[in-house]
Short mmCIF file of C-alpha atoms and ligand atoms in Angstrom, two decimals:
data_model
loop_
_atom_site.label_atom_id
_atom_site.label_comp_id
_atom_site.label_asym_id
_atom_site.label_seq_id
_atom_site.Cartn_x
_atom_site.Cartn_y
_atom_site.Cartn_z
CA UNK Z 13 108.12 110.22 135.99
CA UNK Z 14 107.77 107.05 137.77
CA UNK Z 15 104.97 105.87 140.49
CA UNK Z 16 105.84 103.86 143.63
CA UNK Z 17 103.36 100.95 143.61
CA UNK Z 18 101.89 100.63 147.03
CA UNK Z 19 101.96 97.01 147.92
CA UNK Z 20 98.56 95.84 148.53
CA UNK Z 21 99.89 92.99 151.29
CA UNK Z 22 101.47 95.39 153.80
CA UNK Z 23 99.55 94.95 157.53
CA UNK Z 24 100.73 97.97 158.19
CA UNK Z 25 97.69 99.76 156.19
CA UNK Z 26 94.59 97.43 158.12
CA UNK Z 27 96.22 99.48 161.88
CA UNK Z 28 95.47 102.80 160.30
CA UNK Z 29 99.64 103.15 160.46
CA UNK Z 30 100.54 105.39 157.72
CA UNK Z 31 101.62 103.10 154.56
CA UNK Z 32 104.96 103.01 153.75
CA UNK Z 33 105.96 102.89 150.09
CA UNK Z 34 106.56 99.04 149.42
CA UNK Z 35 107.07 98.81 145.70
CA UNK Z 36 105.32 96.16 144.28
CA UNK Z 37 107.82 92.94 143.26
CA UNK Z 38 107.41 91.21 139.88
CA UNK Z 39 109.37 88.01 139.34
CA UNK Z 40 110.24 87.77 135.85
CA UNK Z 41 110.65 83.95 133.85
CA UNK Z 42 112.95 84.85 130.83
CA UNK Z 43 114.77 87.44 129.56
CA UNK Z 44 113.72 87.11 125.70
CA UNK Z 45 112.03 89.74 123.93
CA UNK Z 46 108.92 89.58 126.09
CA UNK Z 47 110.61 89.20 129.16
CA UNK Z 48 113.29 91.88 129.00
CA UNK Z 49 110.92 94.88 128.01
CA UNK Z 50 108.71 94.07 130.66
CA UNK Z 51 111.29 94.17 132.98
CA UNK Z 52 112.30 97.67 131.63
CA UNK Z 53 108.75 98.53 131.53
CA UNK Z 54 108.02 97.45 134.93
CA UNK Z 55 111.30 99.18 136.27
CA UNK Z 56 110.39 102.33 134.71
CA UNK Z 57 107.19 102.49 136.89
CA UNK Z 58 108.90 102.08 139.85
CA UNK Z 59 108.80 98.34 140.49
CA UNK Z 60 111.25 95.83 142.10
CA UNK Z 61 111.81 93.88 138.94
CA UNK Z 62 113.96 90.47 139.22
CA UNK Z 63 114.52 88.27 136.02
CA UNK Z 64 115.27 85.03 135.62
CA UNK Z 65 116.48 83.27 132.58
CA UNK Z 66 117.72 79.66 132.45
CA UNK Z 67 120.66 80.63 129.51
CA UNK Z 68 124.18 80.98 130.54
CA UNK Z 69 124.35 83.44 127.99
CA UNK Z 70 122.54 85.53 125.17
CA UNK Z 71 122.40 83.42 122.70
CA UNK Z 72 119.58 84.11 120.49
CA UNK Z 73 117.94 81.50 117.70
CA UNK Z 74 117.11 83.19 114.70
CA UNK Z 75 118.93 86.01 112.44
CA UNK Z 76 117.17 89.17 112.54
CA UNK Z 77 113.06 90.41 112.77
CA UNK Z 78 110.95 92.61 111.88
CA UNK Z 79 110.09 95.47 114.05
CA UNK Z 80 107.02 97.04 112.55
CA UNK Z 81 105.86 100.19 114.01
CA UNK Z 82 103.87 99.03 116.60
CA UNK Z 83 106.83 97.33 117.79
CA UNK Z 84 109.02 100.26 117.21
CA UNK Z 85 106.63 102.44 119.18
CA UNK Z 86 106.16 100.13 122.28
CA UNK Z 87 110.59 100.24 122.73
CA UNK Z 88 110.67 104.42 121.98
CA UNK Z 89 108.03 104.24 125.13
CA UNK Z 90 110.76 102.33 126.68
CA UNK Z 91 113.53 105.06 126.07
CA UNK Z 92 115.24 103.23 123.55
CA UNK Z 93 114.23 105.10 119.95
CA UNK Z 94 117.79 106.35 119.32
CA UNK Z 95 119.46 102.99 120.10
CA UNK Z 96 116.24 101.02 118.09
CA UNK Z 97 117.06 103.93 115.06
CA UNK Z 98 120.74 102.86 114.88
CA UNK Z 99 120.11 99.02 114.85
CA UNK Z 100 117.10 99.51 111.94
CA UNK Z 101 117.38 98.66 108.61
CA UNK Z 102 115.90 101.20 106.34
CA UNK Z 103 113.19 100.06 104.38
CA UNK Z 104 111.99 102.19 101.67
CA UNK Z 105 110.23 99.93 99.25
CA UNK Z 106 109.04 96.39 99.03
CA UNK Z 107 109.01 94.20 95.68
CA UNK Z 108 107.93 90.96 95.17
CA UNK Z 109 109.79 89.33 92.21
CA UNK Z 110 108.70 85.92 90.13
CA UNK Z 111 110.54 82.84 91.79
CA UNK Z 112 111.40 81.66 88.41
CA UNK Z 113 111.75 84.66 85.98
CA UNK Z 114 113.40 86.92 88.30
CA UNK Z 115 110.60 89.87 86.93
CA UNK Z 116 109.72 91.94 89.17
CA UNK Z 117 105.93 91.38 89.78
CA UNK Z 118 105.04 94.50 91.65
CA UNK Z 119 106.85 97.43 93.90
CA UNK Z 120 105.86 100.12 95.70
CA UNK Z 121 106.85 103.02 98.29
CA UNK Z 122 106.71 102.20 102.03
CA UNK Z 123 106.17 105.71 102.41
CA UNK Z 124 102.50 105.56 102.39
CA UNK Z 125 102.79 103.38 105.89
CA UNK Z 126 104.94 105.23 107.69
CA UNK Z 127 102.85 108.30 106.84
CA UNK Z 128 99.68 106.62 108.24
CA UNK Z 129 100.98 104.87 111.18
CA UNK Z 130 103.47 107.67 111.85
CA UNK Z 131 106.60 105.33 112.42
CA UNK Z 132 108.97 103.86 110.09
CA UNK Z 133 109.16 99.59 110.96
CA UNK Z 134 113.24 98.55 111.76
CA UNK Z 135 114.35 94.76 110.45
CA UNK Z 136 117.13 94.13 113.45
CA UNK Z 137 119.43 91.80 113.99
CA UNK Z 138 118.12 89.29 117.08
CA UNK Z 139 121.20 89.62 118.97
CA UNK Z 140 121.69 93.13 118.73
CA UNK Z 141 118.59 93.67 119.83
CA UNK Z 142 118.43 91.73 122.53
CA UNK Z 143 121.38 92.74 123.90
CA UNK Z 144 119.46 96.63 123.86
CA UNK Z 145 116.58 95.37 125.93
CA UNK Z 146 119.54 93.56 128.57
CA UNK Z 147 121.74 96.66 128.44
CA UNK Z 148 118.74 99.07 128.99
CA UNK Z 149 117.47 96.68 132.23
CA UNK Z 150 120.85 95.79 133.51
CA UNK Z 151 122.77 93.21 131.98
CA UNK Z 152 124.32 91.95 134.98
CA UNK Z 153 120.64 92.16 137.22
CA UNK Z 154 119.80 89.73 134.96
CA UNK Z 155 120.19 86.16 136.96
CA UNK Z 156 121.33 83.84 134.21
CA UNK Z 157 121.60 80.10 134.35
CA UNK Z 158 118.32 79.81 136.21
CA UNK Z 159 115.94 77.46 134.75
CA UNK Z 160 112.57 77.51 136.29
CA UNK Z 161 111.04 74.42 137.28
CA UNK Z 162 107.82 74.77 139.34
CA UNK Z 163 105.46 78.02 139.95
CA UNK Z 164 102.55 78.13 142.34
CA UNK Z 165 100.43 81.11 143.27
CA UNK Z 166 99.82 81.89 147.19
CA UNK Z 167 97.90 83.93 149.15
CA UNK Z 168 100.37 86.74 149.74
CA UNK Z 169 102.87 85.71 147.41
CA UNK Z 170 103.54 83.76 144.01
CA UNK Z 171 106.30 81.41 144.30
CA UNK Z 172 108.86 79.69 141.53
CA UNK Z 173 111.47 76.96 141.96
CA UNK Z 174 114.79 76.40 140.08
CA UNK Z 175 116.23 73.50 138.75
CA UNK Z 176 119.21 74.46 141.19
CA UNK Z 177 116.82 73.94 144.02
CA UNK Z 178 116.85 77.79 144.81
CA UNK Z 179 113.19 79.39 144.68
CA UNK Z 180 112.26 83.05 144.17
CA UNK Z 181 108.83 84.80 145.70
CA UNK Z 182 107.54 88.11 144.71
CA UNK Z 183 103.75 90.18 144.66
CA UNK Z 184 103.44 88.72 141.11
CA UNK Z 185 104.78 86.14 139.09
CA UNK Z 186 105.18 87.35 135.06
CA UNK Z 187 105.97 84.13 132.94
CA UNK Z 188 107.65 85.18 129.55
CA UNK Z 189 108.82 81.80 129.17
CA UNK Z 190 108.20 81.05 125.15
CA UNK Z 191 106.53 79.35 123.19
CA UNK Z 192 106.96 76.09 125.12
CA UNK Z 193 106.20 77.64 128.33
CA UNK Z 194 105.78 76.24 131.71
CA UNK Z 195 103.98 79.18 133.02
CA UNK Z 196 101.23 78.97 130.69
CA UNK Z 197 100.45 75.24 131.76
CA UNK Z 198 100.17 76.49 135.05
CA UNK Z 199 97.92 79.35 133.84
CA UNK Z 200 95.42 77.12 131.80
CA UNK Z 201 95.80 74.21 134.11
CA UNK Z 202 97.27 71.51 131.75
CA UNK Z 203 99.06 71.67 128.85
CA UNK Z 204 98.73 73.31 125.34
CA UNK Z 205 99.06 71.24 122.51
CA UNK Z 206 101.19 73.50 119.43
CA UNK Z 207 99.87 73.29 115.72
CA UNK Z 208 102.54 72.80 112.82
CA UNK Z 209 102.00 75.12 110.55
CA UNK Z 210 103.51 72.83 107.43
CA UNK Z 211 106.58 74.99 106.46
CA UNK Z 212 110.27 74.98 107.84
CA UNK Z 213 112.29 79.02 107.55
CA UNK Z 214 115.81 79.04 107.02
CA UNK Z 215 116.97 82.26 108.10
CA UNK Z 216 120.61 84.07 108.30
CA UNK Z 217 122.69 87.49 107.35
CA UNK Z 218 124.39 88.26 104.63
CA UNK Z 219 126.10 91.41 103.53
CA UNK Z 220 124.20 93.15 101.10
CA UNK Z 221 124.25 92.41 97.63
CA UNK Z 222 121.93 93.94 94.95
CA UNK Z 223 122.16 91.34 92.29
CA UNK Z 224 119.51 89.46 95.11
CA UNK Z 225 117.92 92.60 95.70
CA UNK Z 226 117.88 96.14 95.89
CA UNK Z 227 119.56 97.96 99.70
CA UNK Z 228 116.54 99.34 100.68
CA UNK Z 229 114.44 97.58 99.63
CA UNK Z 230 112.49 94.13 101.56
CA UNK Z 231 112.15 92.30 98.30
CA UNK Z 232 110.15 89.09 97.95
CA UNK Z 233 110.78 86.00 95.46
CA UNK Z 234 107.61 83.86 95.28
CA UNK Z 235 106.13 80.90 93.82
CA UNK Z 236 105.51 76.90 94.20
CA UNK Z 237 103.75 78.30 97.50
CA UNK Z 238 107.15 79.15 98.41
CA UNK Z 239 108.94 82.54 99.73
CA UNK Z 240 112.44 83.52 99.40
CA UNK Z 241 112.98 87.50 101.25
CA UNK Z 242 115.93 89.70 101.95
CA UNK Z 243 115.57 92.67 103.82
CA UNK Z 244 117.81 95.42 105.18
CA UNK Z 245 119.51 95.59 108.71
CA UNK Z 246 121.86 97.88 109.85
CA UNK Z 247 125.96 97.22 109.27
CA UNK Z 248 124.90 97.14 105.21
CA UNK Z 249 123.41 93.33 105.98
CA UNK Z 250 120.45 91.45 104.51
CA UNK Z 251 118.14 89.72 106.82
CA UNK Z 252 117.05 86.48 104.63
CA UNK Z 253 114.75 83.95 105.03
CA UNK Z 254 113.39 80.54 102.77
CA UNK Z 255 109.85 79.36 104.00
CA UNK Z 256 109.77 75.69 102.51
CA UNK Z 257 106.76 73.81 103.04
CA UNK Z 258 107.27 69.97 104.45
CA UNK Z 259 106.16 67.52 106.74
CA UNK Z 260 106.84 67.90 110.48
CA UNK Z 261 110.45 66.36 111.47
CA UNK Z 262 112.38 65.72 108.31
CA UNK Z 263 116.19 65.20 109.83
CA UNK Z 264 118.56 67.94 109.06
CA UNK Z 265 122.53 67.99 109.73
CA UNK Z 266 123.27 71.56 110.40
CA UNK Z 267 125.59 73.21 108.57
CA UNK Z 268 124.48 71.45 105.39
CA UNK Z 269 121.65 74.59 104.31
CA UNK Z 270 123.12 75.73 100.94
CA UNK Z 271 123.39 72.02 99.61
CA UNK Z 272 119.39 71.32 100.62
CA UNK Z 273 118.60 75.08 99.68
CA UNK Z 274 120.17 74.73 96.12
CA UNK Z 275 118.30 71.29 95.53
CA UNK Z 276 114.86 72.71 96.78
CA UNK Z 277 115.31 76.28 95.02
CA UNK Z 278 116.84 74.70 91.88
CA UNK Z 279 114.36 76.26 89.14
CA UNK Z 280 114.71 79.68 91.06
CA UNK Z 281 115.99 83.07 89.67
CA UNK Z 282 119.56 84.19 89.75
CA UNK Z 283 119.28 86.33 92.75
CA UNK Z 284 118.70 83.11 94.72
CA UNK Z 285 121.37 81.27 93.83
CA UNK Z 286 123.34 84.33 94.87
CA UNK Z 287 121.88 84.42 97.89
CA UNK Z 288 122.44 80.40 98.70
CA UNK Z 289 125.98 81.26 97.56
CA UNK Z 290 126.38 83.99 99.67
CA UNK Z 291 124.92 82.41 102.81
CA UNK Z 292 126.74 81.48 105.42
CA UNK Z 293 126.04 77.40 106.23
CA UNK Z 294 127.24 76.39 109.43
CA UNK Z 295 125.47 80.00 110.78
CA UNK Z 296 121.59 79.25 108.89
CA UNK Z 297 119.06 78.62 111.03
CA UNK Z 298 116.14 75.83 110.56
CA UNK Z 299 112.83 76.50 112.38
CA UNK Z 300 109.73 74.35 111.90
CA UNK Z 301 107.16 77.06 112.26
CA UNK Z 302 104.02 76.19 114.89
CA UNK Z 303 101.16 78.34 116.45
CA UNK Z 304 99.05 77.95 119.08
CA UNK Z 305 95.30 78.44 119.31
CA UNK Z 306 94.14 81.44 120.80
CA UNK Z 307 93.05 81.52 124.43
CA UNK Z 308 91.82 83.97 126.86
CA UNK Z 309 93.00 83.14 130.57
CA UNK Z 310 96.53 85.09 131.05
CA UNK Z 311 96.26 85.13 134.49
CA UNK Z 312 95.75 82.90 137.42
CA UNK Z 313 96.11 84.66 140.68
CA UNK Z 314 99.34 86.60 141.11
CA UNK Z 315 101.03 84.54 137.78
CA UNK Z 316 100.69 86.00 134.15
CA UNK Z 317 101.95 84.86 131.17
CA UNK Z 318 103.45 87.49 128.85
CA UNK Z 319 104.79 86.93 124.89
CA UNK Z 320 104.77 83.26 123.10
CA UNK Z 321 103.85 81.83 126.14
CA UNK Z 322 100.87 84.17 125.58
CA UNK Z 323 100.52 83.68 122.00
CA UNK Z 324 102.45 81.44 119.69
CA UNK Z 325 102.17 83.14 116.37
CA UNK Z 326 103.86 81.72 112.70
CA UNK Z 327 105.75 84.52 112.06
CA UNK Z 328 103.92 85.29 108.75
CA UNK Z 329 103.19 89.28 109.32
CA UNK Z 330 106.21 89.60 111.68
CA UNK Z 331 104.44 90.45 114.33
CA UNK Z 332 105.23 87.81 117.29
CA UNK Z 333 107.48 89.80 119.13
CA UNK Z 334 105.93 93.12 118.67
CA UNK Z 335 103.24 91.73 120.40
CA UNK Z 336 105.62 90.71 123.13
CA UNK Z 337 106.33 94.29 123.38
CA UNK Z 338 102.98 95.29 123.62
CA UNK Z 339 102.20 93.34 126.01
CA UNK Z 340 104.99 94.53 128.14
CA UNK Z 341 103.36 98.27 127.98
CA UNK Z 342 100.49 97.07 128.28
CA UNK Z 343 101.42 95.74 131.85
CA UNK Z 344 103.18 98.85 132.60
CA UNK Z 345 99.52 100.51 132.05
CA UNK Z 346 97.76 98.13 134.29
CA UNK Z 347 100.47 98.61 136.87
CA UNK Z 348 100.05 102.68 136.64
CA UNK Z 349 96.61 102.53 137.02
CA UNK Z 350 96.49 100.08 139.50
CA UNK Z 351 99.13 101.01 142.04
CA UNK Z 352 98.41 99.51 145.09
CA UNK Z 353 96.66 96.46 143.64
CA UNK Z 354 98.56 93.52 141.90
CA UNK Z 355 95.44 91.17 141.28
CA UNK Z 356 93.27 94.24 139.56
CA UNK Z 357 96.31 95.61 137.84
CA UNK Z 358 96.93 91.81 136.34
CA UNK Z 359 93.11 91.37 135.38
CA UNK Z 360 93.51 94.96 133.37
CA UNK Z 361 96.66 93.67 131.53
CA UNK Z 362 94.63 90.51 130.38
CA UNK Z 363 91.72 92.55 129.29
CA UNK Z 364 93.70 94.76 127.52
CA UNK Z 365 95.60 92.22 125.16
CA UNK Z 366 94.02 88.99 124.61
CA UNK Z 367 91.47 89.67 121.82
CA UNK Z 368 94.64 92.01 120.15
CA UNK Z 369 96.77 89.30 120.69
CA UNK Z 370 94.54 86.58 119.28
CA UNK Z 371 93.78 88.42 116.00
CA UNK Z 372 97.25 88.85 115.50
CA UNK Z 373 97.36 84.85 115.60
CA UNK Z 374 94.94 84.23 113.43
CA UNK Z 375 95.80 87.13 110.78
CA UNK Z 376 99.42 85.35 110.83
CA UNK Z 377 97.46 81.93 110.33
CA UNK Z 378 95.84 83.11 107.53
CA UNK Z 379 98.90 84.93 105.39
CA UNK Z 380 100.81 81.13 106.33
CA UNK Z 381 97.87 79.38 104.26
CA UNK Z 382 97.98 81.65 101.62
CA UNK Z 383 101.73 81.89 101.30
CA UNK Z 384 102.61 78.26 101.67
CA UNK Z 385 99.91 77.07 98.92
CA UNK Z 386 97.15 75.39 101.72
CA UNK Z 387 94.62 75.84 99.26
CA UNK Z 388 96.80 76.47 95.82
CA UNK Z 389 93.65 78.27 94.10
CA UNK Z 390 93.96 80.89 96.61
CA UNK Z 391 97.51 81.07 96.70
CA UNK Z 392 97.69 81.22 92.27
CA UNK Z 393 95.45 84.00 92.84
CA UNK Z 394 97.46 86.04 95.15
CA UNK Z 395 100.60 85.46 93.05
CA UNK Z 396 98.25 87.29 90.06
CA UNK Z 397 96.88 89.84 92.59
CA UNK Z 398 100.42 90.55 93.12
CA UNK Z 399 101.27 90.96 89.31
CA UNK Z 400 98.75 94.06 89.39
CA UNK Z 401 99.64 95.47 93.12
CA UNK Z 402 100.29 99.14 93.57
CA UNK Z 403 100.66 98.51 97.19
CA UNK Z 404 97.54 99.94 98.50
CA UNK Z 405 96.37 96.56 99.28
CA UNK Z 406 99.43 95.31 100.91
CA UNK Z 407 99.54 98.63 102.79
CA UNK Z 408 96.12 98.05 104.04
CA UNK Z 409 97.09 95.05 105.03
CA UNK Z 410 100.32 96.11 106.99
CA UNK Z 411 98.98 98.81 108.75
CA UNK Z 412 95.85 96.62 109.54
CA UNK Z 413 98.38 94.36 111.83
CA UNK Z 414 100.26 97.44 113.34
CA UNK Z 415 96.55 99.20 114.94
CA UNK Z 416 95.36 97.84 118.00
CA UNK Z 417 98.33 97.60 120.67
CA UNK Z 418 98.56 100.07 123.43
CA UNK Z 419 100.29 103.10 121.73
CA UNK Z 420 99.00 102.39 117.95
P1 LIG H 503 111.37 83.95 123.64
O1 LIG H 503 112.08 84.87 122.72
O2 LIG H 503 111.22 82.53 123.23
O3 LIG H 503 112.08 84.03 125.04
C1 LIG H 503 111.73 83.17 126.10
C2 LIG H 503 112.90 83.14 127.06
O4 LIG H 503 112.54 82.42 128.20
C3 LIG H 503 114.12 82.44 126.46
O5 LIG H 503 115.24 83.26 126.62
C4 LIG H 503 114.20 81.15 127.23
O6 LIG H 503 115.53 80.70 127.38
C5 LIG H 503 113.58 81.54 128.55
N1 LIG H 503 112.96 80.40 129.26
C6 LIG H 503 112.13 79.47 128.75
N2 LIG H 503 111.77 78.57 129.68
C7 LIG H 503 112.41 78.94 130.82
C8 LIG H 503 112.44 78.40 132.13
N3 LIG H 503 111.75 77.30 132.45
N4 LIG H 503 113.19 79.03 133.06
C9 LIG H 503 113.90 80.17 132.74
N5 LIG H 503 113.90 80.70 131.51
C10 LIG H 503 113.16 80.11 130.56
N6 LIG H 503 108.41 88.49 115.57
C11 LIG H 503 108.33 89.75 115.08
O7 LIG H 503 107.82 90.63 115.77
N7 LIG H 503 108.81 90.05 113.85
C12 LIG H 503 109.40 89.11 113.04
O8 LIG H 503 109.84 89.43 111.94
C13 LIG H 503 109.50 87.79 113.53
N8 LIG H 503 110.08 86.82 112.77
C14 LIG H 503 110.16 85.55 113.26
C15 LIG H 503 110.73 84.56 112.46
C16 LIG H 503 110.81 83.25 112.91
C17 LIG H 503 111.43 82.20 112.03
C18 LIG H 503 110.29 82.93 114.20
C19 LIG H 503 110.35 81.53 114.70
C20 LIG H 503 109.72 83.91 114.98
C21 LIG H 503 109.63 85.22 114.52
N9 LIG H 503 109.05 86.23 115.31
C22 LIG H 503 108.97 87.51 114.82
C23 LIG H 503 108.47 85.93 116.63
C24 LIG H 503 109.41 86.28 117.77
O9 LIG H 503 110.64 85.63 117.59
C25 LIG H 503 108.79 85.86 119.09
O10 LIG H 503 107.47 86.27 119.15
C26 LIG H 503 109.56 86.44 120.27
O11 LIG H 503 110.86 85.93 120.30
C27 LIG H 503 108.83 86.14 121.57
O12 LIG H 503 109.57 86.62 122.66
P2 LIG H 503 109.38 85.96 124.09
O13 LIG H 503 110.26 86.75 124.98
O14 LIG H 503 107.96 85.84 124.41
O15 LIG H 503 109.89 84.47 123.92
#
C-alpha cells in the first residue's frame, strides 16, 4: 500500500489546525536508469513525482546491460518482474574461451548463483528497458526537452532552472543527472574531476549465432589484456562488447567499427571474426570508459544526487546501473520511514548507500586493472587461474557484488 508523506513545511501544523495530507514533492533531473525508477519508486509511496529530462526523446547510448540480481530485485520491488522476465536474456552458463585458440579455458553452471542469491541476473537491451521504467512512470508525465541549468537549495523549497528559462520548485530536489552531472557539483561544492580508466568498449546486438558462442551462454574471449563477450538478450540477440585498451581521445569516424575491430582483433579466434562480421557498423557504439572517486556527501539540503552522478563506476562487474536502482529503493525506504520529514528522510538515503555504492566502485576498479593488463603479471595469472576455474571463484566473486543493496 502506499503512505501519504506529510509535508514537513505546511503552517498549518505550528496553529494546532489539523494537518492536511500534503504529499511531499520530489523534482526529478533525468529520466535515465536512475532517474526513472526513482520516480516510480517515489510514486509508489505516494509522492508528487515530476521529472525532467533535457532529451527530446529516448534515445539511449549503449546496446544492452547487465541486470544482475540485485538489479533484478530492486525493479520486481518496483512491480515490473514480469515485464523485466520477458526482456531477460537467459543465462545459464558462462565460458571464457582463449582469444587466440578459440579453446575453451573454463565453463561452468550459473545455477549455483541464482541458487544463492535467489534471482536469476537479465542482460537487456538499453532501450527496451528504458522504455519499461518510462512506461511504468508515465511516458508522457515525463517533461522532455528540459535541460537543467542551475539548482539551488532554499529554506522551504529547492529550486532548478532550465535552459528554456522556465524553473521548477519542489520539497526536494533528486539529481540523477549522469555521470557528468550538474547536481553533484552543486552537492560537493565544485566540480569532480573523472579518471580514464585506459580502455575504450565497443558495444552492439547481433542476432545470435553459436559459431561465436553458445545461446545461453555469456561467453568470454580473453587475452593481450583484452575482452571480447557475447551474451544473451531476449528476441534470440547477443549483447557484445570489445574492451580495447588505449590512450584517452584517439579520433574515431563512426560507422567505421568492423574495419578498426578486424585490425585490432586480427590474431583472434574464429568466433570473433564472426562476430566483427556480423556486427552491425554504423549501429556500434564507442565509449571511453571513466570512474570517479568515491565520495560521501549525497546530499546538501533538500538536493540529492542519485545514480552516476552518485557514483561513476567502469562498468567492469556490470553493476553501475543496478546501483542506480538501488539507490532508487533505497530512497523509497528513507521516504517510508520518514514521512513527514524530507531533510531526515534524505540524510537516511545517504547513509544507507554511500559505503555500498563506493565498494561497488572500487571492486569495478579493480576487475578493470586486472582485465585490461595494468599490471600484466597479475593479469597472465588470472588468464591461468581461469584455465583451472570451476566457477566457484567467479561465483564468489559475482555474488560478492550482488549483497549489500537494500533488498539483497
Ligand atoms: P544516465 O543513464 O546517464 O542518465 C542520466 C540522464 O540525465 C540522461 O538521460 C541525461 O540526458 C539526463 N541529464 C543529464 N544532464 C541533464 C540536465 N542538465 N538536465 C536534464 N537532464 C539531464 N550498468 C549495469 O548495471 N550493468 C551493465 O552491464 C552495465 N554496462 C555498462 C557498459 C558500458 C559501456 C557503460 C558505459 C556503462 C555500463 N553500465 C552498466 C552503467 C550504466 O549504464 C549506468 O550506471 C546507468 O546508465 C546510470 O544511470 P543514471 O540514470 O544514473 O545515468
Amino acid at each position: 500500500g502506499c503512505r501519504i508523506g506529510i509535508s514537513g513545511r505546511s503552517p498549518r501544523a505550528d496553529r494546532g489546525v489539523p494537518i492536511a495530507l500534503v504529499p511531499v514533492k520530489a523534482v526529478i533531473i533525468g529520466a535515465g536508469m536512475g532517474g526513472a525508477s526513482a520516480a516510480i519508486a517515489l510514486k509508489q509511496l505516494g509522492l508528487e513525482v515530476e521529472v525532467y529530462e533535457q532529451v527530446t526523446e529516448n534515445k539511449p547510448v549503449g546496446a544492452a546491460i547487465s541486470v544482475w540480481s540485485n538489479g533484478v530485485r530492486c525493479l520486481n520491488h518496483l512491480g515490473l518482474e514480469e515485464e523485466t522476465a520477458a526482456l531477460g536474456g537467459i543465462v545459464d552458463s558462462m565460458s571464457y574461451v582463449d582469444a587466440f585458440t578459440g579453446e575453451t579455458m573454463c565453463r561452468f553452471s550459473m545455477q549455483p548463483l541464482i541458487d544463492e542469491v535467489g534471482q536469476r541476473p537479465y542482460p537487456i537491451a538499453r532501450a527496451e528497458l528504458q522504455l519499461m521504467l518510462m512506461n511504468a512512470f508515465g511516458h508522457d508525465d515525463i517533461n522532455f526537452g528540459k535541460k537543467m541549468v542551475a539548482v539551488h537549495d532554499g529554506p522551504a523549497q529547492a529550486t532548478v532552472e532550465f535552459a528554456d528559462g522556465t524553473s521548477a520548485s519542489g520539497d526536494i530536489v533528486i539529481g540523477a543527472d549522469g555521470a557528468k552531472s550538474l547536481t553533484r557539483d552543486y552537492v560537493l561544492g565544485s566540480p569532480v574531476e573523472r579518471r580514464y580508466a585506459g580502455y575504450v568498449n565497443f558495444n552492439g546486438l547481433v542476432p545470435v549465432d553459436e559459431r561465436i558462442g553458445p545461446a545461453t551462454e555469456w561467453t568470454t574471449y580473453v587475452g593481450d589484456s583484452r575482452r571480447v563477450s557475447v551474451m544473451p538478450v531476449a528476441g534470440n540477440r547477443f549483447y557484445f562488447f570489445f574492451d580495447v585498451p588505449m590512450p584517452e581521445g584517439v579520433p574515431f569516424e563512426r560507422g567505421t567499427a568492423r574495419e578498426v575491430l578486424a585490425e585490432e582483433f586480427a590474431a583472434w579466434a574464429p568466433g570473433v571474426h564472426t562476430l566483427i562480421g556480423a556486427l552491425e557498423p554504423g549501429a556500434t557504439n564507442r565509449v571511453e570508459i571513466y570512474d570517479t572517486d568515491p565520495f560521501h556527501t549525497w546530499v546538501r539540503g533538500r538536493v540529492a544526487v542519485l545514480g552516476d552522478a552518485a557514483h561513476n563506476t567502469t562498468p567492469d562487474i556490470g553493476q553501475g546501473g543496478c546501483s542506480a536502482m538501488e539507490d532508487a529503493v533505497a530512497l523509497q525506504f528513507a521516504f517510508r520511514d520518514n514521512p513527514d520529514d524530507p531533510h531526515a528522510a534524505l540524510a537516511a538515503y545517504e547513509a544507507s548507500r554511500t559505503e555500498r555504492a563506493a565498494d561497488l566502485v572500487l571492486r569495478a576498479r579493480k576487475r578493470c586493472d586486472v582485465t585490461h593488463g595494468k599490471e600484466p603479471e597479475k593479469t597472465a595469472a588470472w588468464y591461468e587461474e581461469l584455465r583451472h576455474e570451476d566457477g566457484t571463484n567467479v561465483i564468489r566473486g559475482i555474488v560478492g557484488n550482488i549483497v549489500g543493496g537494500p533488498l539483497t
